[in-house]
């Protein structure tokens, strides 16, 4: 059972349901603890629909979990039309009800570009919009999305990360997320996220170039 003081879990499980069915089943059973789940068939929606992903997305939605379609924005370098194409494929193929825009730029000069992407995501049906900056961005980005990922990185870096900038105090903790990998068993990741003002988090043991193929400790402990 989730303690009301614990951050909610945003889970980016980048594994195929055919390869890790037990992990997807655990996610569905853990619906009450989840802020959302990121759906990422192939570094985005892929070139064609995948029925296994469509089914787990349907079951997550039926359990009340927002399903976010993963789209890479390449720090503002990816063309607007390519990002919108992926948003529409996620909607049409997997009925996603949110969007997870990865590798989001944090600089103020790219705010107009991301403002247009936010409008396009909402038009494509995104009720939940997440920008993954991985760092604290310019405060203007808080006007565009429902949730900002303001840290993504390994546990060792997370322990030494600087305090949140003052502007974050103007927003509730549920507007900020920390994604932490290479987390040792027993590390107080949830407590540290709460202390640092993040109401949403994910802490996984995964390492290397593909850390998001593992479930967060918080679910494995209760699965």
Short mmCIF file of C-alpha atoms in Angstrom, two decimals:
data_model
loop_
_atom_site.label_atom_id
_atom_site.label_comp_id
_atom_site.label_asym_id
_atom_site.label_seq_id
_atom_site.Cartn_x
_atom_site.Cartn_y
_atom_site.Cartn_z
CA UNK A 1 0.00 0.00 0.00
CA UNK A 2 1.25 3.48 -0.87
CA UNK A 3 1.89 5.98 1.91
CA UNK A 4 0.17 9.25 0.99
CA UNK A 5 3.45 11.05 1.62
CA UNK A 6 5.36 8.89 -0.88
CA UNK A 7 5.81 10.20 -4.42
CA UNK A 8 3.65 8.61 -7.09
CA UNK A 9 5.39 6.43 -9.68
CA UNK A 10 5.89 7.34 -13.33
CA UNK A 11 7.18 4.13 -14.89
CA UNK A 12 9.08 4.10 -18.20
CA UNK A 13 9.15 0.34 -18.88
CA UNK A 14 10.95 0.02 -22.21
CA UNK A 15 10.45 -3.72 -22.66
CA UNK A 16 8.19 -5.66 -25.02
CA UNK A 17 5.18 -7.30 -23.33
CA UNK A 18 6.05 -10.61 -25.02
CA UNK A 19 9.50 -10.58 -23.41
CA UNK A 20 8.54 -9.37 -19.93
CA UNK A 21 4.84 -10.22 -19.44
CA UNK A 22 5.19 -10.57 -15.67
CA UNK A 23 6.46 -6.99 -15.36
CA UNK A 24 3.51 -5.61 -17.31
CA UNK A 25 1.12 -7.67 -15.19
CA UNK A 26 2.66 -6.20 -12.05
CA UNK A 27 2.22 -2.70 -13.42
CA UNK A 28 -1.46 -3.34 -14.08
CA UNK A 29 -1.96 -4.79 -10.58
CA UNK A 30 -0.20 -1.74 -9.10
CA UNK A 31 -2.47 0.81 -10.78
CA UNK A 32 -3.28 2.66 -7.56
CA UNK A 33 0.37 3.56 -7.06
CA UNK A 34 1.01 4.85 -10.57
CA UNK A 35 1.01 8.39 -11.85
CA UNK A 36 1.41 7.05 -15.40
CA UNK A 37 3.23 4.54 -17.60
CA UNK A 38 5.35 5.44 -20.63
CA UNK A 39 4.65 3.30 -23.72
CA UNK A 40 7.70 3.00 -25.96
CA UNK A 41 7.43 0.26 -28.62
CA UNK A 42 10.48 1.32 -30.67
CA UNK A 43 12.03 4.62 -29.51
CA UNK A 44 8.58 5.99 -30.26
CA UNK A 45 5.46 4.33 -31.71
CA UNK A 46 7.42 2.37 -34.30
CA UNK A 47 6.68 1.92 -37.98
CA UNK A 48 3.54 -0.20 -37.54
CA UNK A 49 1.06 -1.06 -34.76
CA UNK A 50 2.03 -3.76 -32.28
CA UNK A 51 -0.95 -5.68 -30.89
CA UNK A 52 0.83 -6.68 -27.68
CA UNK A 53 1.53 -3.06 -26.79
CA UNK A 54 -2.02 -2.11 -27.75
CA UNK A 55 -3.40 -4.71 -25.35
CA UNK A 56 -1.31 -3.69 -22.33
CA UNK A 57 -2.13 -0.05 -23.04
CA UNK A 58 -5.84 -0.92 -23.06
CA UNK A 59 -5.57 -2.83 -19.79
CA UNK A 60 -3.65 0.00 -18.10
CA UNK A 61 -6.29 2.52 -19.17
CA UNK A 62 -9.05 0.21 -17.91
CA UNK A 63 -7.23 0.15 -14.56
CA UNK A 64 -7.24 3.94 -14.49
CA UNK A 65 -3.57 4.52 -15.37
CA UNK A 66 -2.70 7.28 -17.86
CA UNK A 67 -0.68 5.84 -20.76
CA UNK A 68 1.92 8.22 -22.17
CA UNK A 69 3.25 7.81 -25.70
CA UNK A 70 7.03 8.19 -25.88
CA UNK A 71 8.30 10.72 -28.43
CA UNK A 72 11.92 11.88 -28.82
CA UNK A 73 12.29 15.62 -29.44
CA UNK A 74 16.14 15.63 -29.69
CA UNK A 75 16.43 18.78 -27.55
CA UNK A 76 14.35 20.78 -29.97
CA UNK A 77 16.23 19.70 -33.09
CA UNK A 78 13.69 17.16 -34.32
CA UNK A 79 11.25 18.69 -36.82
CA UNK A 80 7.81 19.63 -35.54
CA UNK A 81 6.11 17.46 -38.18
CA UNK A 82 8.06 14.34 -37.14
CA UNK A 83 7.10 14.80 -33.49
CA UNK A 84 3.43 15.32 -34.41
CA UNK A 85 3.49 12.20 -36.62
CA UNK A 86 4.61 10.14 -33.62
CA UNK A 87 1.99 11.73 -31.36
CA UNK A 88 -0.74 10.80 -33.83
CA UNK A 89 0.56 7.25 -34.28
CA UNK A 90 0.51 6.73 -30.50
CA UNK A 91 -3.07 8.00 -30.38
CA UNK A 92 -4.31 6.03 -33.38
CA UNK A 93 -2.48 2.75 -32.70
CA UNK A 94 -2.45 2.60 -28.88
CA UNK A 95 -5.15 5.08 -27.81
CA UNK A 96 -2.63 6.81 -25.54
CA UNK A 97 -4.15 9.53 -23.39
CA UNK A 98 -0.90 11.37 -22.71
CA UNK A 99 2.50 12.19 -24.16
CA UNK A 100 6.05 11.86 -22.82
CA UNK A 101 8.29 14.21 -24.78
CA UNK A 102 11.83 12.98 -24.17
CA UNK A 103 15.12 14.86 -24.53
CA UNK A 104 13.34 18.16 -24.07
CA UNK A 105 15.43 21.29 -24.29
CA UNK A 106 15.68 23.36 -21.11
CA UNK A 107 16.79 26.68 -22.63
CA UNK A 108 14.41 29.66 -22.87
CA UNK A 109 15.04 30.22 -26.58
CA UNK A 110 13.29 26.93 -27.42
CA UNK A 111 10.14 27.77 -25.51
CA UNK A 112 8.17 28.77 -28.66
CA UNK A 113 9.04 25.44 -30.33
CA UNK A 114 7.87 23.46 -27.30
CA UNK A 115 4.82 25.67 -26.99
CA UNK A 116 3.78 24.57 -30.48
CA UNK A 117 4.49 20.94 -29.61
CA UNK A 118 2.37 21.26 -26.47
CA UNK A 119 -0.54 22.60 -28.54
CA UNK A 120 -0.14 19.72 -30.99
CA UNK A 121 -0.02 17.16 -28.18
CA UNK A 122 -3.21 18.52 -26.64
CA UNK A 123 -4.88 18.50 -30.07
CA UNK A 124 -3.85 14.85 -30.41
CA UNK A 125 -5.71 14.05 -27.19
CA UNK A 126 -2.97 14.27 -24.56
CA UNK A 127 -4.66 14.90 -21.22
CA UNK A 128 -1.31 14.42 -19.47
CA UNK A 129 1.76 16.07 -21.00
CA UNK A 130 5.23 15.34 -19.60
CA UNK A 131 8.43 17.10 -20.66
CA UNK A 132 11.60 15.17 -19.81
CA UNK A 133 14.35 17.77 -19.52
CA UNK A 134 16.41 15.71 -17.10
CA UNK A 135 17.47 18.98 -15.44
CA UNK A 136 15.64 22.01 -14.12
CA UNK A 137 14.55 24.00 -17.18
CA UNK A 138 13.67 27.63 -17.65
CA UNK A 139 10.56 28.30 -15.55
CA UNK A 140 8.53 29.06 -18.67
CA UNK A 141 8.30 25.34 -19.42
CA UNK A 142 6.09 24.89 -16.37
CA UNK A 143 3.36 26.74 -18.28
CA UNK A 144 3.40 24.16 -21.07
CA UNK A 145 3.20 20.76 -19.38
CA UNK A 146 1.49 18.98 -16.51
CA UNK A 147 4.72 17.41 -15.31
CA UNK A 148 8.39 18.30 -15.73
CA UNK A 149 11.12 15.70 -15.30
CA UNK A 150 13.81 17.78 -13.62
CA UNK A 151 16.29 14.99 -12.95
CA UNK A 152 17.25 11.89 -14.92
CA UNK A 153 20.46 10.12 -14.12
CA UNK A 154 22.27 7.60 -11.90
CA UNK A 155 21.94 7.38 -8.14
CA UNK A 156 25.46 8.65 -7.44
CA UNK A 157 24.70 11.86 -9.35
CA UNK A 158 21.28 12.16 -7.72
CA UNK A 159 22.75 12.15 -4.23
CA UNK A 160 24.97 15.10 -5.18
CA UNK A 161 22.43 16.98 -7.31
CA UNK A 162 21.95 20.68 -6.49
CA UNK A 163 18.84 21.94 -4.76
CA UNK A 164 15.85 22.91 -6.86
CA UNK A 165 15.79 26.56 -8.01
CA UNK A 166 13.56 28.97 -6.13
CA UNK A 167 10.91 29.16 -8.86
CA UNK A 168 9.87 25.56 -8.29
CA UNK A 169 8.39 26.55 -4.91
CA UNK A 170 5.63 28.35 -6.84
CA UNK A 171 4.29 24.97 -8.03
CA UNK A 172 3.05 21.87 -6.18
CA UNK A 173 5.35 18.88 -5.89
CA UNK A 174 3.06 16.89 -8.22
CA UNK A 175 4.36 19.03 -11.09
CA UNK A 176 7.90 17.59 -10.81
CA UNK A 177 9.38 14.14 -11.42
CA UNK A 178 12.79 12.55 -10.79
CA UNK A 179 13.91 9.47 -12.77
CA UNK A 180 16.85 7.69 -11.14
CA UNK A 181 18.66 4.56 -12.27
CA UNK A 182 21.55 2.45 -10.96
CA UNK A 183 19.91 2.70 -7.54
CA UNK A 184 21.27 0.28 -4.92
CA UNK A 185 18.81 -1.90 -3.05
CA UNK A 186 17.65 -0.15 0.10
CA UNK A 187 18.64 3.34 -1.03
CA UNK A 188 16.16 6.00 0.20
CA UNK A 189 15.19 7.19 -3.28
CA UNK A 190 11.54 7.95 -2.53
CA UNK A 191 12.44 9.87 0.61
CA UNK A 192 15.05 11.90 -1.24
CA UNK A 193 12.60 12.71 -4.04
CA UNK A 194 10.06 13.95 -1.51
CA UNK A 195 12.68 16.04 0.27
CA UNK A 196 13.66 17.63 -3.04
CA UNK A 197 10.12 18.57 -3.92
CA UNK A 198 9.31 15.89 -6.48
CA UNK A 199 5.84 14.42 -6.07
CA UNK A 200 6.46 11.85 -8.82
CA UNK A 201 9.50 9.62 -9.24
CA UNK A 202 10.92 6.32 -10.45
CA UNK A 203 13.97 4.58 -8.97
CA UNK A 204 15.23 1.45 -10.73
CA UNK A 205 18.23 -0.87 -10.39
CA UNK A 206 18.98 -0.86 -14.12
CA UNK A 207 22.34 0.36 -15.39
CA UNK A 208 24.14 0.88 -18.68
CA UNK A 209 22.62 2.22 -21.89
CA UNK A 210 19.21 0.62 -21.18
CA UNK A 211 18.35 1.19 -17.50
CA UNK A 212 14.60 1.53 -18.09
CA UNK A 213 14.09 -2.17 -18.73
CA UNK A 214 13.69 -2.73 -15.00
CA UNK A 215 10.80 -1.99 -12.68
CA UNK A 216 11.08 0.43 -9.77
CA UNK A 217 12.05 -1.04 -6.42
CA UNK A 218 8.80 0.26 -4.94
CA UNK A 219 6.83 -2.22 -7.07
CA UNK A 220 9.23 -5.15 -6.87
CA UNK A 221 9.08 -4.96 -3.08
CA UNK A 222 5.30 -5.43 -3.08
CA UNK A 223 4.79 -7.56 -6.20
#
